[in-house]
XYZ file of C-alpha atoms in Angstrom:
188
model
C 11.754 -25.914 -3.130
C 12.683 -24.544 0.279
C 10.795 -27.346 2.059
C 12.479 -29.977 -0.134
C 15.877 -28.652 0.960
C 14.847 -28.774 4.630
C 13.699 -32.398 4.355
C 16.734 -33.429 2.266
C 19.175 -32.118 4.850
C 17.293 -33.557 7.812
C 15.819 -30.362 9.217
C 12.316 -31.823 8.857
C 11.303 -35.407 9.605
C 9.676 -37.634 8.420
C 10.082 -37.432 4.659
C 6.348 -36.818 4.091
C 6.815 -33.331 5.584
C 8.176 -32.332 2.197
C 4.507 -31.742 1.346
C 2.958 -28.416 2.369
C 0.304 -28.494 5.102
C 0.122 -24.883 6.350
C -2.366 -22.615 4.555
C 0.215 -20.287 3.057
C 2.550 -23.130 2.071
C -0.213 -24.908 0.129
C -1.381 -21.651 -1.450
C 2.247 -20.746 -2.230
C 2.356 -23.791 -4.503
C -1.155 -23.457 -5.954
C -0.962 -19.696 -6.666
C 1.744 -19.900 -9.371
C -0.044 -22.857 -10.980
C -3.322 -20.921 -11.130
C -1.522 -17.915 -12.640
C 0.523 -19.925 -15.157
C -2.389 -22.032 -16.357
C -4.940 -19.204 -15.985
C -7.336 -21.511 -14.118
C -10.298 -19.166 -13.827
C -12.427 -21.434 -11.609
C -9.683 -21.581 -8.983
C -8.767 -17.890 -9.012
C -11.477 -16.827 -6.549
C -10.607 -19.246 -3.732
C -6.833 -19.288 -4.306
C -6.383 -15.524 -4.735
C -8.700 -14.704 -1.826
C -7.108 -17.202 0.560
C -3.648 -16.072 -0.557
C -4.416 -12.448 0.269
C -6.077 -13.389 3.562
C -3.096 -15.500 4.629
C -0.581 -12.875 3.579
C -2.436 -10.086 5.390
C -2.834 -12.190 8.556
C 0.853 -13.127 8.654
C 1.950 -9.536 8.212
C -0.646 -8.259 10.719
C 0.560 -10.659 13.407
C 4.174 -9.657 12.749
C 5.195 -13.309 12.633
C 8.552 -12.565 11.018
C 9.378 -9.439 12.991
C 9.868 -10.942 16.461
C 13.677 -10.864 16.391
C 16.197 -8.112 15.765
C 18.184 -10.592 13.629
C 16.746 -11.295 10.190
C 17.566 -14.901 9.323
C 17.074 -16.504 5.916
C 13.846 -18.056 7.270
C 12.496 -14.602 8.116
C 13.466 -13.065 4.790
C 12.041 -16.027 2.841
C 8.808 -15.825 4.868
C 8.411 -12.089 4.332
C 9.000 -12.416 0.587
C 6.700 -15.412 0.130
C 3.837 -13.858 2.116
C 4.233 -10.551 0.279
C 3.976 -12.416 -3.033
C 0.734 -14.023 -1.800
C -0.722 -10.512 -1.563
C 0.930 -8.839 -4.550
C 0.118 -11.378 -7.295
C -3.669 -11.271 -6.741
C -3.539 -7.461 -6.451
C -1.692 -7.258 -9.783
C -4.351 -9.480 -11.355
C -7.098 -7.245 -9.912
C -5.366 -4.037 -11.047
C -4.814 -5.389 -14.556
C -8.467 -6.394 -14.887
C -7.651 -10.106 -15.129
C -9.551 -10.877 -11.924
C -12.185 -9.253 -9.744
C -13.608 -10.105 -6.355
C -17.150 -11.292 -6.951
C -19.275 -11.919 -3.868
C -21.507 -14.295 -5.867
C -18.544 -16.644 -6.354
C -17.068 -16.115 -2.901
C -18.658 -19.293 -1.519
C -15.633 -21.056 -3.018
C -13.418 -19.302 -0.457
C -15.257 -21.135 2.330
C -14.945 -24.444 0.474
C -11.229 -23.783 -0.079
C -10.668 -23.039 3.611
C -12.526 -26.203 4.631
C -10.372 -28.255 2.247
C -7.196 -26.674 3.631
C -8.355 -27.315 7.196
C -9.125 -30.936 6.318
C -5.662 -31.355 4.776
C -3.978 -29.811 7.838
C -6.074 -31.946 10.194
C -5.072 -35.060 8.257
C -1.424 -34.104 8.782
C -1.891 -33.217 12.475
C -3.995 -36.225 13.439
C -2.887 -38.990 11.054
C 0.401 -38.426 9.209
C 2.316 -36.771 12.045
C 0.315 -37.705 15.131
C 3.487 -38.531 17.103
C 5.288 -35.317 16.083
C 3.021 -32.785 17.847
C 2.529 -30.750 14.680
C 0.192 -27.767 14.634
C -0.477 -27.178 10.942
C -2.744 -24.205 10.268
C -2.596 -23.704 14.047
C -5.612 -25.976 14.449
C -4.443 -27.791 17.589
C -3.338 -24.770 19.611
C -3.358 -21.013 19.238
C -1.190 -19.533 16.524
C -1.610 -16.033 17.912
C 1.345 -14.288 19.543
C 1.763 -15.495 23.142
C -1.066 -18.015 22.667
C -3.656 -15.229 22.701
C -7.240 -16.431 22.831
C -6.605 -19.371 25.122
C -9.146 -22.129 24.563
C -11.267 -19.765 22.408
C -8.542 -19.238 19.796
C -10.500 -21.032 17.050
C -13.494 -18.751 17.580
C -11.110 -15.816 17.130
C -9.896 -17.395 13.865
C -13.484 -17.526 12.634
C -14.159 -13.913 13.665
C -10.972 -12.707 11.958
C -11.783 -14.749 8.827
C -15.261 -13.213 8.620
C -13.868 -9.720 9.243
C -11.152 -10.011 6.564
C -13.581 -11.712 4.169
C -16.017 -8.804 4.679
C -13.271 -6.222 4.175
C -12.290 -7.890 0.900
C -15.718 -8.538 -0.622
C -18.096 -5.865 0.717
C -16.258 -2.711 -0.565
C -16.112 -3.913 -4.202
C -19.799 -4.845 -3.997
C -20.721 -1.406 -2.601
C -18.542 0.303 -5.210
C -20.207 -1.585 -8.061
C -23.675 -0.773 -6.716
C -22.886 2.929 -6.274
C -21.218 3.062 -9.706
C -24.298 1.497 -11.351
C -26.548 3.913 -9.473
C -24.498 6.877 -10.754
C -24.613 5.540 -14.312
C -28.396 5.116 -14.079
C -28.799 8.674 -12.740
C -26.551 10.070 -15.480
C -28.507 8.261 -18.191
C -31.840 9.561 -16.821
C -30.503 13.135 -16.674
C -29.498 13.177 -20.361
C -31.990 14.910 -22.655
C -33.840 12.600 -25.017
C-alpha cells in the first residue's frame, strides 16, 4: 500500500516500481498471505527469510541514522518488526517450528529473491541505477566490505541461518536424549 502511494504521487518512477523488489518488501507482502491462507509449504522459507531480513535491518540500524524520525523511518521500523514478530508468534503458539530438514527451502527462496532483484536491477530499471537487495553495491553502513561485500552477505546469511536452525536441532536432540534416559531409569 505504501509503495502504491509513492508511485501514485510520483515519488517513484517508472510505474513498474509499484512492485516490491527488495527482500523485505517482497516478504512483507508474502508473509500475510502465508499466514492468512496457512500455506504450510511456504512457511519455512517465508518465515525464515522474514526473520533474517528483520534481524539484519535492525542490526544494521538502518532506520536509526537520524535524530529525526520521519514517517519512512517509523513505517520501516514497524514493518521490519512485524517480519520478526509474526513468525515468532507462530513458533510460540506451536503452529510452526524451525526444521533443519526443510531448511533447504530457505536457500531456494533467497535465490528466487535474488533473481527477482537482479531482474529489476539489470532489466526493468537498468537506466535508474537501482540497487535492489543491495546486489550491485554494498548495503552496509558506509559501504563496508568494499568489493567483498557480497562475500560478507554470504557469511552473515550462513551465520544467521546457523543461529536460527542449529539451537532448535540441538535442543530437540538433547530433549530426546533426556527422555530416553528417563525411560531407561524407570523400573519395569
